[in-house]
Short mmCIF file of C-alpha atoms in Angstrom, two decimals:
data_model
loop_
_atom_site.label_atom_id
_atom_site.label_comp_id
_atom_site.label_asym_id
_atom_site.label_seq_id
_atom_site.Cartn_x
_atom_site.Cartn_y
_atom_site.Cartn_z
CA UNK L 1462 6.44 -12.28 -27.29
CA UNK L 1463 4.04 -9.95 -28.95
CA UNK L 1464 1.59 -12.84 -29.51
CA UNK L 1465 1.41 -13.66 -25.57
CA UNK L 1466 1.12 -10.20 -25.01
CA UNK L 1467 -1.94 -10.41 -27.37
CA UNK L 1468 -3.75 -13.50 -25.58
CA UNK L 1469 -2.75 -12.39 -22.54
CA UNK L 1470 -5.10 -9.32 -22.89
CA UNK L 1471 -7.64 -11.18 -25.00
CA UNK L 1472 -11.34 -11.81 -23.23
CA UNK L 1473 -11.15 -15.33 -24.66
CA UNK L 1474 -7.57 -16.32 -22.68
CA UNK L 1475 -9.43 -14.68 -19.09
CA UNK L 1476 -12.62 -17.02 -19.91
CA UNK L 1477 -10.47 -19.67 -20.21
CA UNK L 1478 -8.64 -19.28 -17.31
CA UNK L 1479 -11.72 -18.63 -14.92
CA UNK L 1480 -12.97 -20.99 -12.97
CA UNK L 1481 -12.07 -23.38 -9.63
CA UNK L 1482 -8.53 -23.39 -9.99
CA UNK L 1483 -7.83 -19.88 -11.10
CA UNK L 1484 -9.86 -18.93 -7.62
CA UNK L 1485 -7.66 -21.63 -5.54
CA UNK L 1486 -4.43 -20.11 -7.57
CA UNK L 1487 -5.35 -16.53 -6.28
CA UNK L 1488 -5.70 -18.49 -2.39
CA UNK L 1489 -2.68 -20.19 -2.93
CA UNK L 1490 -0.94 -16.73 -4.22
CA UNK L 1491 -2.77 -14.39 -1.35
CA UNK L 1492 -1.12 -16.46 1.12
CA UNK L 1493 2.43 -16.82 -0.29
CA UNK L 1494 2.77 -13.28 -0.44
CA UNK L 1495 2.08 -13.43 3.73
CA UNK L 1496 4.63 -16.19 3.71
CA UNK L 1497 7.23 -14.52 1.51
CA UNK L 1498 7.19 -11.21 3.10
CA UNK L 1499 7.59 -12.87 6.83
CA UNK L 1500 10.56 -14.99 5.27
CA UNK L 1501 12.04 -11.99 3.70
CA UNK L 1502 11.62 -8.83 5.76
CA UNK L 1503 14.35 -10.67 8.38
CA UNK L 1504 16.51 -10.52 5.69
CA UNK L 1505 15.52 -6.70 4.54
CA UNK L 1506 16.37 -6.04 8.24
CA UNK L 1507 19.51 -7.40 8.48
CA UNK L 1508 20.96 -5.88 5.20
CA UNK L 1509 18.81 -2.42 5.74
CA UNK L 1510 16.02 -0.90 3.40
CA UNK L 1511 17.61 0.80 0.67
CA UNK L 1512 14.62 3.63 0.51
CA UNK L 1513 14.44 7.53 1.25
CA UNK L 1514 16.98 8.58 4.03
CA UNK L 1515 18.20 4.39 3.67
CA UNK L 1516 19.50 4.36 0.20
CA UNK L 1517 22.58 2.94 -0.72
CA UNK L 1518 24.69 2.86 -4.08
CA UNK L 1519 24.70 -1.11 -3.38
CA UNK L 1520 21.40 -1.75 -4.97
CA UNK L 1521 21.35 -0.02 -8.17
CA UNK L 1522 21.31 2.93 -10.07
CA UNK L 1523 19.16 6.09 -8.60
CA UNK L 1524 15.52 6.19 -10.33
CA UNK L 1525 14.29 10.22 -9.70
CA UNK L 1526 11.69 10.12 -6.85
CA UNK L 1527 8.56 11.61 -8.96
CA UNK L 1528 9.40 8.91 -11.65
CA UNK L 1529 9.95 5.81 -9.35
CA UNK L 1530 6.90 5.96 -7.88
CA UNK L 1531 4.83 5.79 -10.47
CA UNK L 1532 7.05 3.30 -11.96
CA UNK L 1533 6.38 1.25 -8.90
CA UNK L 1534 2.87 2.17 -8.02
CA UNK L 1535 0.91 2.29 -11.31
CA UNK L 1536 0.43 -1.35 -11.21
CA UNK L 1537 -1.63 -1.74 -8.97
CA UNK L 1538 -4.10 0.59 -10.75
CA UNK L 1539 -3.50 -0.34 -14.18
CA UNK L 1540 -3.42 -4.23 -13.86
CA UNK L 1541 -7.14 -4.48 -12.32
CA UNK L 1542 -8.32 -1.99 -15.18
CA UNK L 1543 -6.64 -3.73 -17.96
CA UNK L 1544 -8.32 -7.11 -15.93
CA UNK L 1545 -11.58 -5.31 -16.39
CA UNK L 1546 -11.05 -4.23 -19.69
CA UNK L 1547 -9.97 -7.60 -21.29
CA UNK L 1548 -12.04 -9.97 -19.50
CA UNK L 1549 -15.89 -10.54 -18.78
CA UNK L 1550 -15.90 -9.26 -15.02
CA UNK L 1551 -17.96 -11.85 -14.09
CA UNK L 1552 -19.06 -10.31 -10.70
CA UNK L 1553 -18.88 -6.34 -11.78
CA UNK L 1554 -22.60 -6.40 -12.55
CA UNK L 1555 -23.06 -6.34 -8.25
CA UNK L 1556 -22.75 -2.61 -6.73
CA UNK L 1557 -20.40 -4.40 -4.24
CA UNK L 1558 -17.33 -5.67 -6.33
CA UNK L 1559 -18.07 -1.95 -8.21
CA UNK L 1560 -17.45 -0.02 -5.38
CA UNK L 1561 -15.03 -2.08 -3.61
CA UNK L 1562 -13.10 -2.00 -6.95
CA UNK L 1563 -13.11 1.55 -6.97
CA UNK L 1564 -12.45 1.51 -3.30
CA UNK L 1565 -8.97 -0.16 -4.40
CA UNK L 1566 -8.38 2.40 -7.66
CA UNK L 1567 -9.40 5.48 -6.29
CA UNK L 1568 -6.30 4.64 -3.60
CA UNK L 1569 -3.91 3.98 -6.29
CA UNK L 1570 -4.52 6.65 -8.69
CA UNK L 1571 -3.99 8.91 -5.94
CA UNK L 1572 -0.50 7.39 -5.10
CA UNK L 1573 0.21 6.43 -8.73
CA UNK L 1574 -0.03 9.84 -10.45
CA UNK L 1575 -0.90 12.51 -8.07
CA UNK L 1576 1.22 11.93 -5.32
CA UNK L 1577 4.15 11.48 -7.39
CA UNK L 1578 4.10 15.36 -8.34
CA UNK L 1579 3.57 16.56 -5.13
CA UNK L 1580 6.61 15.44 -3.90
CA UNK L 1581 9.25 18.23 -3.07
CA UNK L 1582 12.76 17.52 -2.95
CA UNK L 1583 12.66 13.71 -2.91
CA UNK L 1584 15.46 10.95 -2.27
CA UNK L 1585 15.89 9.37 -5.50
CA UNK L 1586 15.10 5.06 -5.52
CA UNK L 1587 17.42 2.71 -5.94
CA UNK L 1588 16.78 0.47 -8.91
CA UNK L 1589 16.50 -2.19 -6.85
CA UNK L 1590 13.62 -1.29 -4.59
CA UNK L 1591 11.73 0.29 -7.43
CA UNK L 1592 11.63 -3.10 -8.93
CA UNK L 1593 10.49 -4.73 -6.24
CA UNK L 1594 7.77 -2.51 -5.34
CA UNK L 1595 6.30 -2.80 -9.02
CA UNK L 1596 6.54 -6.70 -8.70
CA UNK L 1597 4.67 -6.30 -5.59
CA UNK L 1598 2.13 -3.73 -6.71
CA UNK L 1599 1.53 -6.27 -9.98
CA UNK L 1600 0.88 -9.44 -8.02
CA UNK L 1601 -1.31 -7.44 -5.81
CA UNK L 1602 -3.10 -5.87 -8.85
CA UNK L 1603 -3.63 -9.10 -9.80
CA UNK L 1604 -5.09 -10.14 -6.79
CA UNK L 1605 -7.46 -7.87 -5.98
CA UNK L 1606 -8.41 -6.72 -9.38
CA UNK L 1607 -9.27 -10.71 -10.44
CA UNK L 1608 -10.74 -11.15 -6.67
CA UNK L 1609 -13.44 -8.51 -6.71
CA UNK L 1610 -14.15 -8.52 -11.18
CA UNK L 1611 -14.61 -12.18 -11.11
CA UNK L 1612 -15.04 -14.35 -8.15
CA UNK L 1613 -15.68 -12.16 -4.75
CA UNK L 1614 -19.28 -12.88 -4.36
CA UNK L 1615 -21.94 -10.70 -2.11
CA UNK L 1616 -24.93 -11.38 -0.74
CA UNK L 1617 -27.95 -8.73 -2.29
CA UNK L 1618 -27.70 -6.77 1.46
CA UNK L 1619 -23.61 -6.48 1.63
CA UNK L 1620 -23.70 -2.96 1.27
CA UNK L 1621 -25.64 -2.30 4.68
CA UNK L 1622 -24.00 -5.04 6.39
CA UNK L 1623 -22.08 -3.65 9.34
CA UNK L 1624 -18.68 -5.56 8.24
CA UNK L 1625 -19.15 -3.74 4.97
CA UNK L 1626 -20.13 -0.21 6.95
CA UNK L 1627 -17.62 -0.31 9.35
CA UNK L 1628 -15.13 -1.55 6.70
CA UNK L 1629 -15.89 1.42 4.47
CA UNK L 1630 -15.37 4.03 7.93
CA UNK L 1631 -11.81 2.53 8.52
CA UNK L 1632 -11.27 2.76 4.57
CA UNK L 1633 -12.16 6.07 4.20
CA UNK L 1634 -10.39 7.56 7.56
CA UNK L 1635 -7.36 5.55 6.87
CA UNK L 1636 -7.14 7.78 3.83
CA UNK L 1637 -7.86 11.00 5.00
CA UNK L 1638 -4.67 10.23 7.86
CA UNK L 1639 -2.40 9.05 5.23
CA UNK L 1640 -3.24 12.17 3.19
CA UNK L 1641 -3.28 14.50 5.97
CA UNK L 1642 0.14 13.17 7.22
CA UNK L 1643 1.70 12.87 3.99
CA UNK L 1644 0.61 16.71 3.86
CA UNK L 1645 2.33 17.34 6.90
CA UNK L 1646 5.63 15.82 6.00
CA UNK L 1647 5.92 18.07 2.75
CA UNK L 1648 5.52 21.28 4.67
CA UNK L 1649 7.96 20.11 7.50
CA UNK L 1650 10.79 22.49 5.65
CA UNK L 1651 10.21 26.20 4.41
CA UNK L 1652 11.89 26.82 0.84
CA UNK L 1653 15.35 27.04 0.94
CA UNK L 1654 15.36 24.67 4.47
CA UNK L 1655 17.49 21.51 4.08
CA UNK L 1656 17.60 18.98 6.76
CA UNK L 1657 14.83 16.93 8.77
CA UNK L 1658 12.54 18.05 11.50
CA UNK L 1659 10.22 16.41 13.58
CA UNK L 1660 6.85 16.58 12.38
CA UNK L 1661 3.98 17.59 14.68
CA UNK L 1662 0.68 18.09 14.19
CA UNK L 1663 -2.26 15.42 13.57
CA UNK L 1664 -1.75 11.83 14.33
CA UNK L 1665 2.08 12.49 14.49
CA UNK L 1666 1.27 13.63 18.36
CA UNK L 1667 0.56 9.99 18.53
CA UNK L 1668 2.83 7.37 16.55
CA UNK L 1669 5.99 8.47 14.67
CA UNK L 1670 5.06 6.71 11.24
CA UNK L 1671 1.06 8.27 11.36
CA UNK L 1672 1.45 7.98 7.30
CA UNK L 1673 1.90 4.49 7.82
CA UNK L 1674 -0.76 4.10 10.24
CA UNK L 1675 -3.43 5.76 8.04
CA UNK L 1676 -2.50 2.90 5.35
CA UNK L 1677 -2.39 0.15 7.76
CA UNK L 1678 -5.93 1.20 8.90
CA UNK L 1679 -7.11 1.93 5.17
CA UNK L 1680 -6.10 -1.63 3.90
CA UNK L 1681 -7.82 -3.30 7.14
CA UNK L 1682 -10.65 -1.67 6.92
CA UNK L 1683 -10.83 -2.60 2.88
CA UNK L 1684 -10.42 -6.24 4.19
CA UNK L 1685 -13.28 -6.32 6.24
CA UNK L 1686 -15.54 -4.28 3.87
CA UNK L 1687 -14.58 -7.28 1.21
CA UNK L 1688 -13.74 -10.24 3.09
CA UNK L 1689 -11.65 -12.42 0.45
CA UNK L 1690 -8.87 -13.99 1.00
CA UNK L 1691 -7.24 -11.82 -1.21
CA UNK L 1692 -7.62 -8.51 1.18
CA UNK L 1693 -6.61 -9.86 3.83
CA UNK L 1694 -3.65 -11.00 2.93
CA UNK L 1695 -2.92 -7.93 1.27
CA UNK L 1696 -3.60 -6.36 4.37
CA UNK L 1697 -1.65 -8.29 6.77
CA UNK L 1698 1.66 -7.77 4.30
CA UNK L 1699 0.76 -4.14 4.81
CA UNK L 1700 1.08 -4.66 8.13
CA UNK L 1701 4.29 -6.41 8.16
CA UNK L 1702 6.22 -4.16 5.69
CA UNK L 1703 4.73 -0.71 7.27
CA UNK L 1704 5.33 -1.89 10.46
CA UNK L 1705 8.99 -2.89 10.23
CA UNK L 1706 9.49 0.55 7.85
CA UNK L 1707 7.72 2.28 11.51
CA UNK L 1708 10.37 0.36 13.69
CA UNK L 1709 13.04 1.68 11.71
CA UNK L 1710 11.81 4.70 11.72
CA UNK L 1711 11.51 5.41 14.91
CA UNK L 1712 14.83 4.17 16.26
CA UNK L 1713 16.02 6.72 13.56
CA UNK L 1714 14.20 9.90 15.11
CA UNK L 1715 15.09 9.01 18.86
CA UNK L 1716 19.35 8.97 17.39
CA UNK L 1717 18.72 11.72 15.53
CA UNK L 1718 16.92 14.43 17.95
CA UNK L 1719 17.19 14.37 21.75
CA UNK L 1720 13.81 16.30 22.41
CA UNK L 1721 11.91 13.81 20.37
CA UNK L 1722 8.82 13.05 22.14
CA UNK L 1723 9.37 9.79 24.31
CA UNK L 1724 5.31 9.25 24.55
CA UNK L 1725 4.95 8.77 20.78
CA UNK L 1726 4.38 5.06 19.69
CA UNK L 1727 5.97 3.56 16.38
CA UNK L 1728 2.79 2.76 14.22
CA UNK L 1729 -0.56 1.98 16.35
CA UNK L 1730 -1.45 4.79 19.08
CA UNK L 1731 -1.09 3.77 22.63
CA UNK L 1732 0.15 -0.19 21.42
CA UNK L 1733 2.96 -0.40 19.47
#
């Protein structure tokens, strides 16, 4: 095991691996993680997501909140580094892939190991869903980290093309919502407060899951800043998970309070 462990992070087993059909693999990967999430979320519908107010005993033992998440998250900062680190990065040498990279890590060390410690008073996991988040957050490590080190190639003008402009707007406001909402459900409940409220306040005047909305917009606009394969499919199973977590919310809020505002949307303001 130890000696797999060892080629697997050596810069002669990545050289090896590169070419033509490691680049259709990560195709042929990008789009069976849209197909297995749309053949699967049915079922996580049926049987209900065992997450946050959700959980159940049913699927596994309770992982603390502060540890599951960056149990669950940290792959998807630490694969692409450790792809960096132990292969040649073919395309790194472009500012594109290098700042679309970073794009990707900045975004993930933020929810890997800051995140994590601000949360206050936290559901624990179940084992269950930790462990398929980190499988999740691996294979898309994978994805995006090989993607953009070693194969996503730009033209010399990328970073003033408007795709890439435009792409880097969405990216960066997408964040700033996520942040700002995340922010806002902390502070929902004074010290000593137990119970749920309904948040107000920023783009929660607008879609009940605006958390989820500021990722969904994040993730497209990293797609169309990089155009691969690769981030759009990661995008699109953004889509699909966030949105049916933003169904489920919703339907939630409107059992739970009477007052709760009947204008608000689930996930995307004035659509859906």
């Amino acid at each position: 095991m130890g000696s797999l462990v060892a080629a697997a992070l050596s810069a002669e087993f990545w050289r090896g691996l590169s070419g033509p059909e490691e680049a259709r693999l990560l195709a042929r990967l990008s789009w069976g993680l849209v197909g297995g999430l749309a053949l699967m979320l049915p079922l996580s519908n049926a049987v209900g997501m065992p997450y946050g107010r959700y959980s159940s005993p049913y699927f596994g033992l309770p992982i603390p909140a502060t540890a599951a998440w960056i149990l669950q998250e940290s792959p998807s900062c630490l694969v692409p580094v450790l792809l960096v680190l132990c292969s040649d990065g073919a395309q790194l040498g472009a500012w594109p892939n290098r700042i679309l990279l970073g794009l990707f890590l900045c975004h993930y060390s933020y929810r890997s190991f800051i995140f994590p410690f601000l949360i206050r008073g936290g559901k624990p996991t179940p084992f269950v869903t930790c462990f398929l988040a980190f499988v999740f957050c691996s294979y898309n490590g994978y994805l995006q980290g090989r993607s953009l080190s070693n194969y996503a190639n730009y033209p010399s003008d990328w970073l003033t093309d408007p795709r890439f402009i435009l792409g880097l707007i969405a990216w960066m406001s997408g964040l700033t919502i996520n942040i700002h909402s995340d922010h806002i459900l902390r502070t929902l409940r004074k010290p000593g407060e137990t119970g749920y409220k309904i948040p107000r306040g920023g783009m929660f005047e607008y879609v009940t899951a605006a958390n989820y909305f500021g990722e969904v917009l994040e993730w497209f606009g990293f797609a169309l800043a990089c155009c691969t394969i690769e981030s759009a499919a990661f995008a699109i199973s953004t889509l699909m998970i966030l949105g049916l977590r933003s169904y489920k919310h919703h339907e939630w809020y409107h059992k739970k309070f009477d007052d709760y505002p009947r204008n608000r949307k689930r996930l995307i303001p004035y659509l859906f």
